[in-house]
Amino acid sequence: MNLMRKGLIVFIFCFIPMLACGQDPGQEAKQKRVVEVRAGWGVESSFSWADNGGLCFMCCYDIDIMGPILDLDDIKPISHKYTTGPLWVGAALNITKRWDLGGSLIYDRFWQDYVEGKISGSYCSMQAMVRFNYVNRDWVRFYSSLSLGGHLVTHKEELSVLERKSELVPDMHFNCLGLSVGKTVFGFAEFGIGARGLISGGVGYRF
């Protein structure tokens, strides 16, 4: 009987603390603040965010031209309109299990050739981001995010005369739903509206 009591005491004071110690690394890992970097490419709902001037909605295209004014409806394109699509890189810090804070840099460009010359445009955007994680596991995450910032829109017309104008305007991206799969190296896909496109995807790395 005394032997059983001694065994029970040894179990309580030795084995149970060992289990508790064994759980600490996992708990600390969950609480550890993770830094991640991402690189992605997007497909826009409209033809090009650069073509539309972002939130400026083509306000950058109101250009004062010295001399005869060309009506863009009258000139003849000799090529399709091309775009790089939004190319972007970003970084984020996991503040809590549910919330991340970060930022991103985005670049987009379009161009088209005409009989009279060429028209092109581009934008460079910098945004701050807050992200909410619905599911935050080691291998799978579901999330939504909102990014706000500003972008520099540049519009260039190489027609009868060379005209170029740049303007800094507000910018945003709302990611309705995103999914990432992978632990250290991961892939992701997002659906939203704004500077990164209607559908965006890419790869990332967590430190």
mmCIF file of the C-alpha atoms, coordinates in Angstrom:
data_MODEL
# 
_entry.id   MODEL 
# 
loop_
_atom_site.group_PDB 
_atom_site.id 
_atom_site.type_symbol 
_atom_site.label_atom_id 
_atom_site.label_alt_id 
_atom_site.label_comp_id 
_atom_site.label_asym_id 
_atom_site.label_entity_id 
_atom_site.label_seq_id 
_atom_site.pdbx_PDB_ins_code 
_atom_site.Cartn_x 
_atom_site.Cartn_y 
_atom_site.Cartn_z 
_atom_site.occupancy 
_atom_site.B_iso_or_equiv 
_atom_site.pdbx_formal_charge 
_atom_site.auth_seq_id 
_atom_site.auth_comp_id 
_atom_site.auth_asym_id 
_atom_site.auth_atom_id 
_atom_site.pdbx_PDB_model_num 
ATOM 1   C CA . MET A 1 1   ? 0.000   0.000  0.000   1.00 0.00 ? 1   MET A CA 1 
ATOM 2   C CA . ASN A 1 2   ? 2.834   2.356  0.935   1.00 0.00 ? 2   ASN A CA 1 
ATOM 3   C CA . LEU A 1 3   ? 4.536   1.441  -2.344  1.00 0.00 ? 3   LEU A CA 1 
ATOM 4   C CA . MET A 1 4   ? 1.439   2.476  -4.304  1.00 0.00 ? 4   MET A CA 1 
ATOM 5   C CA . ARG A 1 5   ? 1.301   5.790  -2.462  1.00 0.00 ? 5   ARG A CA 1 
ATOM 6   C CA . LYS A 1 6   ? 4.955   6.437  -3.168  1.00 0.00 ? 6   LYS A CA 1 
ATOM 7   C CA . GLY A 1 7   ? 4.383   5.614  -6.850  1.00 0.00 ? 7   GLY A CA 1 
ATOM 8   C CA . LEU A 1 8   ? 1.430   7.975  -7.025  1.00 0.00 ? 8   LEU A CA 1 
ATOM 9   C CA . ILE A 1 9   ? 3.459   10.755 -5.409  1.00 0.00 ? 9   ILE A CA 1 
ATOM 10  C CA . VAL A 1 10  ? 6.295   10.202 -7.899  1.00 0.00 ? 10  VAL A CA 1 
ATOM 11  C CA . PHE A 1 11  ? 3.765   10.326 -10.795 1.00 0.00 ? 11  PHE A CA 1 
ATOM 12  C CA . ILE A 1 12  ? 2.207   13.567 -9.569  1.00 0.00 ? 12  ILE A CA 1 
ATOM 13  C CA . PHE A 1 13  ? 5.465   15.404 -8.882  1.00 0.00 ? 13  PHE A CA 1 
ATOM 14  C CA . CYS A 1 14  ? 7.516   14.111 -11.797 1.00 0.00 ? 14  CYS A CA 1 
ATOM 15  C CA . PHE A 1 15  ? 5.447   12.958 -14.768 1.00 0.00 ? 15  PHE A CA 1 
ATOM 16  C CA . ILE A 1 16  ? 2.763   15.662 -14.750 1.00 0.00 ? 16  ILE A CA 1 
ATOM 17  C CA . PRO A 1 17  ? 5.334   18.543 -14.621 1.00 0.00 ? 17  PRO A CA 1 
ATOM 18  C CA . MET A 1 18  ? 7.117   16.855 -17.522 1.00 0.00 ? 18  MET A CA 1 
ATOM 19  C CA . LEU A 1 19  ? 3.876   16.957 -19.524 1.00 0.00 ? 19  LEU A CA 1 
ATOM 20  C CA . ALA A 1 20  ? 3.441   20.601 -18.665 1.00 0.00 ? 20  ALA A CA 1 
ATOM 21  C CA . CYS A 1 21  ? 6.991   21.347 -19.775 1.00 0.00 ? 21  CYS A CA 1 
ATOM 22  C CA . GLY A 1 22  ? 6.378   19.445 -22.954 1.00 0.00 ? 22  GLY A CA 1 
ATOM 23  C CA . GLN A 1 23  ? 3.425   21.691 -23.747 1.00 0.00 ? 23  GLN A CA 1 
ATOM 24  C CA . ASP A 1 24  ? 5.308   24.969 -23.227 1.00 0.00 ? 24  ASP A CA 1 
ATOM 25  C CA . PRO A 1 25  ? 7.187   25.003 -26.560 1.00 0.00 ? 25  PRO A CA 1 
ATOM 26  C CA . GLY A 1 26  ? 3.937   24.562 -28.463 1.00 0.00 ? 26  GLY A CA 1 
ATOM 27  C CA . GLN A 1 27  ? 2.231   27.262 -26.473 1.00 0.00 ? 27  GLN A CA 1 
ATOM 28  C CA . GLU A 1 28  ? 5.176   29.617 -26.927 1.00 0.00 ? 28  GLU A CA 1 
ATOM 29  C CA . ALA A 1 29  ? 5.201   28.868 -30.646 1.00 0.00 ? 29  ALA A CA 1 
ATOM 30  C CA . LYS A 1 30  ? 1.572   29.887 -30.878 1.00 0.00 ? 30  LYS A CA 1 
ATOM 31  C CA . GLN A 1 31  ? 2.310   33.120 -29.041 1.00 0.00 ? 31  GLN A CA 1 
ATOM 32  C CA . LYS A 1 32  ? 5.506   33.852 -30.944 1.00 0.00 ? 32  LYS A CA 1 
ATOM 33  C CA . ARG A 1 33  ? 5.266   36.864 -33.242 1.00 0.00 ? 33  ARG A CA 1 
ATOM 34  C CA . VAL A 1 34  ? 5.865   35.660 -36.781 1.00 0.00 ? 34  VAL A CA 1 
ATOM 35  C CA . VAL A 1 35  ? 7.212   37.882 -39.560 1.00 0.00 ? 35  VAL A CA 1 
ATOM 36  C CA . GLU A 1 36  ? 6.304   36.995 -43.141 1.00 0.00 ? 36  GLU A CA 1 
ATOM 37  C CA . VAL A 1 37  ? 7.211   38.374 -46.550 1.00 0.00 ? 37  VAL A CA 1 
ATOM 38  C CA . ARG A 1 38  ? 5.178   37.912 -49.748 1.00 0.00 ? 38  ARG A CA 1 
ATOM 39  C CA . ALA A 1 39  ? 5.526   38.493 -53.475 1.00 0.00 ? 39  ALA A CA 1 
ATOM 40  C CA . GLY A 1 40  ? 2.460   38.378 -55.722 1.00 0.00 ? 40  GLY A CA 1 
ATOM 41  C CA . TRP A 1 41  ? 0.831   39.184 -59.046 1.00 0.00 ? 41  TRP A CA 1 
ATOM 42  C CA . GLY A 1 42  ? -2.784  40.149 -59.664 1.00 0.00 ? 42  GLY A CA 1 
ATOM 43  C CA . VAL A 1 43  ? -5.481  40.120 -62.352 1.00 0.00 ? 43  VAL A CA 1 
ATOM 44  C CA . GLU A 1 44  ? -7.619  43.248 -62.369 1.00 0.00 ? 44  GLU A CA 1 
ATOM 45  C CA . SER A 1 45  ? -11.379 43.561 -62.597 1.00 0.00 ? 45  SER A CA 1 
ATOM 46  C CA . SER A 1 46  ? -11.009 46.514 -64.965 1.00 0.00 ? 46  SER A CA 1 
ATOM 47  C CA . PHE A 1 47  ? -8.280  46.448 -67.603 1.00 0.00 ? 47  PHE A CA 1 
ATOM 48  C CA . SER A 1 48  ? -5.633  48.162 -65.532 1.00 0.00 ? 48  SER A CA 1 
ATOM 49  C CA . TRP A 1 49  ? -5.593  50.071 -62.267 1.00 0.00 ? 49  TRP A CA 1 
ATOM 50  C CA . ALA A 1 50  ? -2.915  52.246 -63.878 1.00 0.00 ? 50  ALA A CA 1 
ATOM 51  C CA . ASP A 1 51  ? -5.173  52.852 -66.898 1.00 0.00 ? 51  ASP A CA 1 
ATOM 52  C CA . ASN A 1 52  ? -8.029  53.920 -64.606 1.00 0.00 ? 52  ASN A CA 1 
ATOM 53  C CA . GLY A 1 53  ? -5.881  56.132 -62.407 1.00 0.00 ? 53  GLY A CA 1 
ATOM 54  C CA . GLY A 1 54  ? -6.765  54.228 -59.224 1.00 0.00 ? 54  GLY A CA 1 
ATOM 55  C CA . LEU A 1 55  ? -9.119  56.101 -56.921 1.00 0.00 ? 55  LEU A CA 1 
ATOM 56  C CA . CYS A 1 56  ? -8.444  59.204 -59.021 1.00 0.00 ? 56  CYS A CA 1 
ATOM 57  C CA . PHE A 1 57  ? -10.600 57.670 -61.794 1.00 0.00 ? 57  PHE A CA 1 
ATOM 58  C CA . MET A 1 58  ? -8.616  59.187 -64.665 1.00 0.00 ? 58  MET A CA 1 
ATOM 59  C CA . CYS A 1 59  ? -8.278  62.616 -63.035 1.00 0.00 ? 59  CYS A CA 1 
ATOM 60  C CA . CYS A 1 60  ? -4.613  62.516 -64.009 1.00 0.00 ? 60  CYS A CA 1 
ATOM 61  C CA . TYR A 1 61  ? -5.595  62.536 -67.662 1.00 0.00 ? 61  TYR A CA 1 
ATOM 62  C CA . ASP A 1 62  ? -6.846  66.119 -67.637 1.00 0.00 ? 62  ASP A CA 1 
ATOM 63  C CA . ILE A 1 63  ? -3.739  67.485 -69.329 1.00 0.00 ? 63  ILE A CA 1 
ATOM 64  C CA . ASP A 1 64  ? -3.319  70.985 -70.731 1.00 0.00 ? 64  ASP A CA 1 
ATOM 65  C CA . ILE A 1 65  ? -1.900  70.589 -74.231 1.00 0.00 ? 65  ILE A CA 1 
ATOM 66  C CA . MET A 1 66  ? -0.266  73.492 -76.000 1.00 0.00 ? 66  MET A CA 1 
ATOM 67  C CA . GLY A 1 67  ? -1.391  73.407 -79.604 1.00 0.00 ? 67  GLY A CA 1 
ATOM 68  C CA . PRO A 1 68  ? -3.976  71.212 -81.373 1.00 0.00 ? 68  PRO A CA 1 
ATOM 69  C CA . ILE A 1 69  ? -5.846  68.831 -79.073 1.00 0.00 ? 69  ILE A CA 1 
ATOM 70  C CA . LEU A 1 70  ? -6.094  65.211 -80.226 1.00 0.00 ? 70  LEU A CA 1 
ATOM 71  C CA . ASP A 1 71  ? -9.339  63.390 -79.605 1.00 0.00 ? 71  ASP A CA 1 
ATOM 72  C CA . LEU A 1 72  ? -8.369  59.903 -78.367 1.00 0.00 ? 72  LEU A CA 1 
ATOM 73  C CA . ASP A 1 73  ? -11.555 58.534 -79.929 1.00 0.00 ? 73  ASP A CA 1 
ATOM 74  C CA . ASP A 1 74  ? -10.347 59.592 -83.389 1.00 0.00 ? 74  ASP A CA 1 
ATOM 75  C CA . ILE A 1 75  ? -6.830  58.153 -83.323 1.00 0.00 ? 75  ILE A CA 1 
ATOM 76  C CA . LYS A 1 76  ? -6.365  54.562 -84.494 1.00 0.00 ? 76  LYS A CA 1 
ATOM 77  C CA . PRO A 1 77  ? -4.701  51.917 -82.320 1.00 0.00 ? 77  PRO A CA 1 
ATOM 78  C CA . ILE A 1 78  ? -2.348  49.535 -84.110 1.00 0.00 ? 78  ILE A CA 1 
ATOM 79  C CA . SER A 1 79  ? -1.850  47.151 -81.180 1.00 0.00 ? 79  SER A CA 1 
ATOM 80  C CA . HIS A 1 80  ? -3.757  45.616 -78.329 1.00 0.00 ? 80  HIS A CA 1 
ATOM 81  C CA . LYS A 1 81  ? -3.639  47.311 -74.959 1.00 0.00 ? 81  LYS A CA 1 
ATOM 82  C CA . TYR A 1 82  ? -1.132  45.555 -72.720 1.00 0.00 ? 82  TYR A CA 1 
ATOM 83  C CA . THR A 1 83  ? -0.573  45.588 -68.968 1.00 0.00 ? 83  THR A CA 1 
ATOM 84  C CA . THR A 1 84  ? 1.903   44.037 -66.578 1.00 0.00 ? 84  THR A CA 1 
ATOM 85  C CA . GLY A 1 85  ? -0.863  43.540 -64.045 1.00 0.00 ? 85  GLY A CA 1 
ATOM 86  C CA . PRO A 1 86  ? -0.194  44.597 -60.450 1.00 0.00 ? 86  PRO A CA 1 
ATOM 87  C CA . LEU A 1 87  ? 3.148   43.265 -59.216 1.00 0.00 ? 87  LEU A CA 1 
ATOM 88  C CA . TRP A 1 88  ? 3.659   43.597 -55.471 1.00 0.00 ? 88  TRP A CA 1 
ATOM 89  C CA . VAL A 1 89  ? 5.766   42.708 -52.449 1.00 0.00 ? 89  VAL A CA 1 
ATOM 90  C CA . GLY A 1 90  ? 4.724   42.958 -48.818 1.00 0.00 ? 90  GLY A CA 1 
ATOM 91  C CA . ALA A 1 91  ? 5.652   42.169 -45.239 1.00 0.00 ? 91  ALA A CA 1 
ATOM 92  C CA . ALA A 1 92  ? 3.526   41.565 -42.143 1.00 0.00 ? 92  ALA A CA 1 
ATOM 93  C CA . LEU A 1 93  ? 3.983   40.991 -38.410 1.00 0.00 ? 93  LEU A CA 1 
ATOM 94  C CA . ASN A 1 94  ? 1.679   38.650 -36.483 1.00 0.00 ? 94  ASN A CA 1 
ATOM 95  C CA . ILE A 1 95  ? 0.558   40.759 -33.470 1.00 0.00 ? 95  ILE A CA 1 
ATOM 96  C CA . THR A 1 96  ? -1.940  38.257 -32.034 1.00 0.00 ? 96  THR A CA 1 
ATOM 97  C CA . LYS A 1 97  ? -3.485  35.024 -33.241 1.00 0.00 ? 97  LYS A CA 1 
ATOM 98  C CA . ARG A 1 98  ? -6.184  37.027 -35.028 1.00 0.00 ? 98  ARG A CA 1 
ATOM 99  C CA . TRP A 1 99  ? -4.432  40.241 -36.106 1.00 0.00 ? 99  TRP A CA 1 
ATOM 100 C CA . ASP A 1 100 ? -1.506  41.083 -38.391 1.00 0.00 ? 100 ASP A CA 1 
ATOM 101 C CA . LEU A 1 101 ? -0.034  44.475 -39.304 1.00 0.00 ? 101 LEU A CA 1 
ATOM 102 C CA . GLY A 1 102 ? 2.107   45.187 -42.347 1.00 0.00 ? 102 GLY A CA 1 
ATOM 103 C CA . GLY A 1 103 ? 2.539   47.022 -45.621 1.00 0.00 ? 103 GLY A CA 1 
ATOM 104 C CA . SER A 1 104 ? 3.087   46.544 -49.344 1.00 0.00 ? 104 SER A CA 1 
ATOM 105 C CA . LEU A 1 105 ? 4.620   48.126 -52.452 1.00 0.00 ? 105 LEU A CA 1 
ATOM 106 C CA . ILE A 1 106 ? 2.730   47.756 -55.761 1.00 0.00 ? 106 ILE A CA 1 
ATOM 107 C CA . TYR A 1 107 ? 3.620   48.515 -59.379 1.00 0.00 ? 107 TYR A CA 1 
ATOM 108 C CA . ASP A 1 108 ? 1.395   48.393 -62.473 1.00 0.00 ? 108 ASP A CA 1 
ATOM 109 C CA . ARG A 1 109 ? 1.825   49.614 -66.050 1.00 0.00 ? 109 ARG A CA 1 
ATOM 110 C CA . PHE A 1 110 ? -0.155  49.675 -69.334 1.00 0.00 ? 110 PHE A CA 1 
ATOM 111 C CA . TRP A 1 111 ? 0.719   50.709 -72.895 1.00 0.00 ? 111 TRP A CA 1 
ATOM 112 C CA . GLN A 1 112 ? -0.828  50.790 -76.382 1.00 0.00 ? 112 GLN A CA 1 
ATOM 113 C CA . ASP A 1 113 ? 0.516   51.786 -79.805 1.00 0.00 ? 113 ASP A CA 1 
ATOM 114 C CA . TYR A 1 114 ? -1.365  54.089 -82.178 1.00 0.00 ? 114 TYR A CA 1 
ATOM 115 C CA . VAL A 1 115 ? -0.749  55.288 -85.728 1.00 0.00 ? 115 VAL A CA 1 
ATOM 116 C CA . GLU A 1 116 ? 0.058   58.686 -84.252 1.00 0.00 ? 116 GLU A CA 1 
ATOM 117 C CA . GLY A 1 117 ? 2.316   57.352 -81.498 1.00 0.00 ? 117 GLY A CA 1 
ATOM 118 C CA . LYS A 1 118 ? 1.999   55.640 -78.122 1.00 0.00 ? 118 LYS A CA 1 
ATOM 119 C CA . ILE A 1 119 ? 0.027   56.058 -74.884 1.00 0.00 ? 119 ILE A CA 1 
ATOM 120 C CA . SER A 1 120 ? 1.210   54.532 -71.623 1.00 0.00 ? 120 SER A CA 1 
ATOM 121 C CA . GLY A 1 121 ? 0.638   54.855 -67.910 1.00 0.00 ? 121 GLY A CA 1 
ATOM 122 C CA . SER A 1 122 ? 1.962   53.462 -64.660 1.00 0.00 ? 122 SER A CA 1 
ATOM 123 C CA . TYR A 1 123 ? 1.492   53.679 -60.925 1.00 0.00 ? 123 TYR A CA 1 
ATOM 124 C CA . CYS A 1 124 ? 3.605   52.966 -57.870 1.00 0.00 ? 124 CYS A CA 1 
ATOM 125 C CA . SER A 1 125 ? 1.723   52.464 -54.634 1.00 0.00 ? 125 SER A CA 1 
ATOM 126 C CA . MET A 1 126 ? 2.665   52.218 -50.946 1.00 0.00 ? 126 MET A CA 1 
ATOM 127 C CA . GLN A 1 127 ? 0.045   50.918 -48.504 1.00 0.00 ? 127 GLN A CA 1 
ATOM 128 C CA . ALA A 1 128 ? -0.308  50.113 -44.801 1.00 0.00 ? 128 ALA A CA 1 
ATOM 129 C CA . MET A 1 129 ? -2.254  46.920 -44.071 1.00 0.00 ? 129 MET A CA 1 
ATOM 130 C CA . VAL A 1 130 ? -4.280  45.380 -41.233 1.00 0.00 ? 130 VAL A CA 1 
ATOM 131 C CA . ARG A 1 131 ? -5.304  41.712 -41.545 1.00 0.00 ? 131 ARG A CA 1 
ATOM 132 C CA . PHE A 1 132 ? -7.805  39.607 -39.584 1.00 0.00 ? 132 PHE A CA 1 
ATOM 133 C CA . ASN A 1 133 ? -7.282  35.830 -39.446 1.00 0.00 ? 133 ASN A CA 1 
ATOM 134 C CA . TYR A 1 134 ? -10.444 33.725 -39.296 1.00 0.00 ? 134 TYR A CA 1 
ATOM 135 C CA . VAL A 1 135 ? -8.309  30.569 -39.150 1.00 0.00 ? 135 VAL A CA 1 
ATOM 136 C CA . ASN A 1 136 ? -4.647  30.754 -38.117 1.00 0.00 ? 136 ASN A CA 1 
ATOM 137 C CA . ARG A 1 137 ? -2.979  27.324 -38.137 1.00 0.00 ? 137 ARG A CA 1 
ATOM 138 C CA . ASP A 1 138 ? 0.587   26.303 -38.843 1.00 0.00 ? 138 ASP A CA 1 
ATOM 139 C CA . TRP A 1 139 ? -0.242  25.095 -42.365 1.00 0.00 ? 139 TRP A CA 1 
ATOM 140 C CA . VAL A 1 140 ? -3.504  26.861 -43.280 1.00 0.00 ? 140 VAL A CA 1 
ATOM 141 C CA . ARG A 1 141 ? -4.809  30.393 -42.852 1.00 0.00 ? 141 ARG A CA 1 
ATOM 142 C CA . PHE A 1 142 ? -8.072  32.070 -43.900 1.00 0.00 ? 142 PHE A CA 1 
ATOM 143 C CA . TYR A 1 143 ? -8.135  35.857 -43.623 1.00 0.00 ? 143 TYR A CA 1 
ATOM 144 C CA . SER A 1 144 ? -9.411  39.247 -44.799 1.00 0.00 ? 144 SER A CA 1 
ATOM 145 C CA . SER A 1 145 ? -7.429  42.493 -44.951 1.00 0.00 ? 145 SER A CA 1 
ATOM 146 C CA . LEU A 1 146 ? -7.694  46.208 -45.629 1.00 0.00 ? 146 LEU A CA 1 
ATOM 147 C CA . SER A 1 147 ? -4.841  48.319 -47.043 1.00 0.00 ? 147 SER A CA 1 
ATOM 148 C CA . LEU A 1 148 ? -4.755  52.121 -47.319 1.00 0.00 ? 148 LEU A CA 1 
ATOM 149 C CA . GLY A 1 149 ? -2.120  54.440 -48.744 1.00 0.00 ? 149 GLY A CA 1 
ATOM 150 C CA . GLY A 1 150 ? -1.264  56.527 -51.770 1.00 0.00 ? 150 GLY A CA 1 
ATOM 151 C CA . HIS A 1 151 ? 0.074   56.012 -55.266 1.00 0.00 ? 151 HIS A CA 1 
ATOM 152 C CA . LEU A 1 152 ? 1.920   58.016 -57.856 1.00 0.00 ? 152 LEU A CA 1 
ATOM 153 C CA . VAL A 1 153 ? 0.088   57.859 -61.200 1.00 0.00 ? 153 VAL A CA 1 
ATOM 154 C CA . THR A 1 154 ? 2.001   58.748 -64.368 1.00 0.00 ? 154 THR A CA 1 
ATOM 155 C CA . HIS A 1 155 ? 0.300   59.194 -67.745 1.00 0.00 ? 155 HIS A CA 1 
ATOM 156 C CA . LYS A 1 156 ? 2.361   59.656 -70.910 1.00 0.00 ? 156 LYS A CA 1 
ATOM 157 C CA . GLU A 1 157 ? 1.174   60.499 -74.446 1.00 0.00 ? 157 GLU A CA 1 
ATOM 158 C CA . GLU A 1 158 ? 3.660   60.286 -77.306 1.00 0.00 ? 158 GLU A CA 1 
ATOM 159 C CA . LEU A 1 159 ? 1.381   61.489 -80.107 1.00 0.00 ? 159 LEU A CA 1 
ATOM 160 C CA . SER A 1 160 ? 1.718   64.735 -82.082 1.00 0.00 ? 160 SER A CA 1 
ATOM 161 C CA . VAL A 1 161 ? 3.391   66.228 -79.010 1.00 0.00 ? 161 VAL A CA 1 
ATOM 162 C CA . LEU A 1 162 ? 4.923   64.566 -75.956 1.00 0.00 ? 162 LEU A CA 1 
ATOM 163 C CA . GLU A 1 163 ? 2.815   65.030 -72.849 1.00 0.00 ? 163 GLU A CA 1 
ATOM 164 C CA . ARG A 1 164 ? 3.490   63.576 -69.435 1.00 0.00 ? 164 ARG A CA 1 
ATOM 165 C CA . LYS A 1 165 ? 1.866   64.183 -66.068 1.00 0.00 ? 165 LYS A CA 1 
ATOM 166 C CA . SER A 1 166 ? 2.216   62.629 -62.616 1.00 0.00 ? 166 SER A CA 1 
ATOM 167 C CA . GLU A 1 167 ? -0.076  62.948 -59.630 1.00 0.00 ? 167 GLU A CA 1 
ATOM 168 C CA . LEU A 1 168 ? -0.177  61.547 -56.095 1.00 0.00 ? 168 LEU A CA 1 
ATOM 169 C CA . VAL A 1 169 ? -3.647  60.260 -55.174 1.00 0.00 ? 169 VAL A CA 1 
ATOM 170 C CA . PRO A 1 170 ? -5.247  58.051 -52.453 1.00 0.00 ? 170 PRO A CA 1 
ATOM 171 C CA . ASP A 1 171 ? -5.170  54.299 -52.884 1.00 0.00 ? 171 ASP A CA 1 
ATOM 172 C CA . MET A 1 172 ? -6.690  51.224 -51.242 1.00 0.00 ? 172 MET A CA 1 
ATOM 173 C CA . HIS A 1 173 ? -7.161  47.471 -51.461 1.00 0.00 ? 173 HIS A CA 1 
ATOM 174 C CA . PHE A 1 174 ? -9.822  45.403 -49.684 1.00 0.00 ? 174 PHE A CA 1 
ATOM 175 C CA . ASN A 1 175 ? -9.111  41.681 -49.626 1.00 0.00 ? 175 ASN A CA 1 
ATOM 176 C CA . CYS A 1 176 ? -12.479 39.988 -49.099 1.00 0.00 ? 176 CYS A CA 1 
ATOM 177 C CA . LEU A 1 177 ? -11.062 36.496 -48.569 1.00 0.00 ? 177 LEU A CA 1 
ATOM 178 C CA . GLY A 1 178 ? -7.569  35.041 -48.670 1.00 0.00 ? 178 GLY A CA 1 
ATOM 179 C CA . LEU A 1 179 ? -6.117  31.562 -48.241 1.00 0.00 ? 179 LEU A CA 1 
ATOM 180 C CA . SER A 1 180 ? -2.503  30.583 -47.576 1.00 0.00 ? 180 SER A CA 1 
ATOM 181 C CA . VAL A 1 181 ? -1.211  26.998 -47.458 1.00 0.00 ? 181 VAL A CA 1 
ATOM 182 C CA . GLY A 1 182 ? 2.213   26.063 -46.135 1.00 0.00 ? 182 GLY A CA 1 
ATOM 183 C CA . LYS A 1 183 ? 4.213   26.473 -42.937 1.00 0.00 ? 183 LYS A CA 1 
ATOM 184 C CA . THR A 1 184 ? 7.550   28.173 -43.641 1.00 0.00 ? 184 THR A CA 1 
ATOM 185 C CA . VAL A 1 185 ? 7.344   28.492 -47.426 1.00 0.00 ? 185 VAL A CA 1 
ATOM 186 C CA . PHE A 1 186 ? 3.717   28.969 -48.490 1.00 0.00 ? 186 PHE A CA 1 
ATOM 187 C CA . GLY A 1 187 ? 1.501   29.806 -51.425 1.00 0.00 ? 187 GLY A CA 1 
ATOM 188 C CA . PHE A 1 188 ? -1.517  32.083 -51.242 1.00 0.00 ? 188 PHE A CA 1 
ATOM 189 C CA . ALA A 1 189 ? -4.541  33.245 -53.241 1.00 0.00 ? 189 ALA A CA 1 
ATOM 190 C CA . GLU A 1 190 ? -6.788  36.246 -52.546 1.00 0.00 ? 190 GLU A CA 1 
ATOM 191 C CA . PHE A 1 191 ? -10.064 37.668 -53.846 1.00 0.00 ? 191 PHE A CA 1 
ATOM 192 C CA . GLY A 1 192 ? -10.690 41.393 -53.428 1.00 0.00 ? 192 GLY A CA 1 
ATOM 193 C CA . ILE A 1 193 ? -10.928 44.824 -55.011 1.00 0.00 ? 193 ILE A CA 1 
ATOM 194 C CA . GLY A 1 194 ? -8.321  47.551 -55.337 1.00 0.00 ? 194 GLY A CA 1 
ATOM 195 C CA . ALA A 1 195 ? -4.719  48.074 -56.294 1.00 0.00 ? 195 ALA A CA 1 
ATOM 196 C CA . ARG A 1 196 ? -3.641  44.404 -56.143 1.00 0.00 ? 196 ARG A CA 1 
ATOM 197 C CA . GLY A 1 197 ? -6.399  43.245 -58.484 1.00 0.00 ? 197 GLY A CA 1 
ATOM 198 C CA . LEU A 1 198 ? -9.588  41.218 -58.344 1.00 0.00 ? 198 LEU A CA 1 
ATOM 199 C CA . ILE A 1 199 ? -7.649  37.955 -57.960 1.00 0.00 ? 199 ILE A CA 1 
ATOM 200 C CA . SER A 1 200 ? -4.101  37.872 -56.612 1.00 0.00 ? 200 SER A CA 1 
ATOM 201 C CA . GLY A 1 201 ? -1.705  35.072 -55.802 1.00 0.00 ? 201 GLY A CA 1 
ATOM 202 C CA . GLY A 1 202 ? 1.937   34.337 -55.098 1.00 0.00 ? 202 GLY A CA 1 
ATOM 203 C CA . VAL A 1 203 ? 4.433   32.860 -52.664 1.00 0.00 ? 203 VAL A CA 1 
ATOM 204 C CA . GLY A 1 204 ? 5.711   33.856 -49.233 1.00 0.00 ? 204 GLY A CA 1 
ATOM 205 C CA . TYR A 1 205 ? 8.143   32.985 -46.474 1.00 0.00 ? 205 TYR A CA 1 
ATOM 206 C CA . ARG A 1 206 ? 7.689   33.056 -42.670 1.00 0.00 ? 206 ARG A CA 1 
ATOM 207 C CA . PHE A 1 207 ? 10.573  33.677 -40.258 1.00 0.00 ? 207 PHE A CA 1 
# 
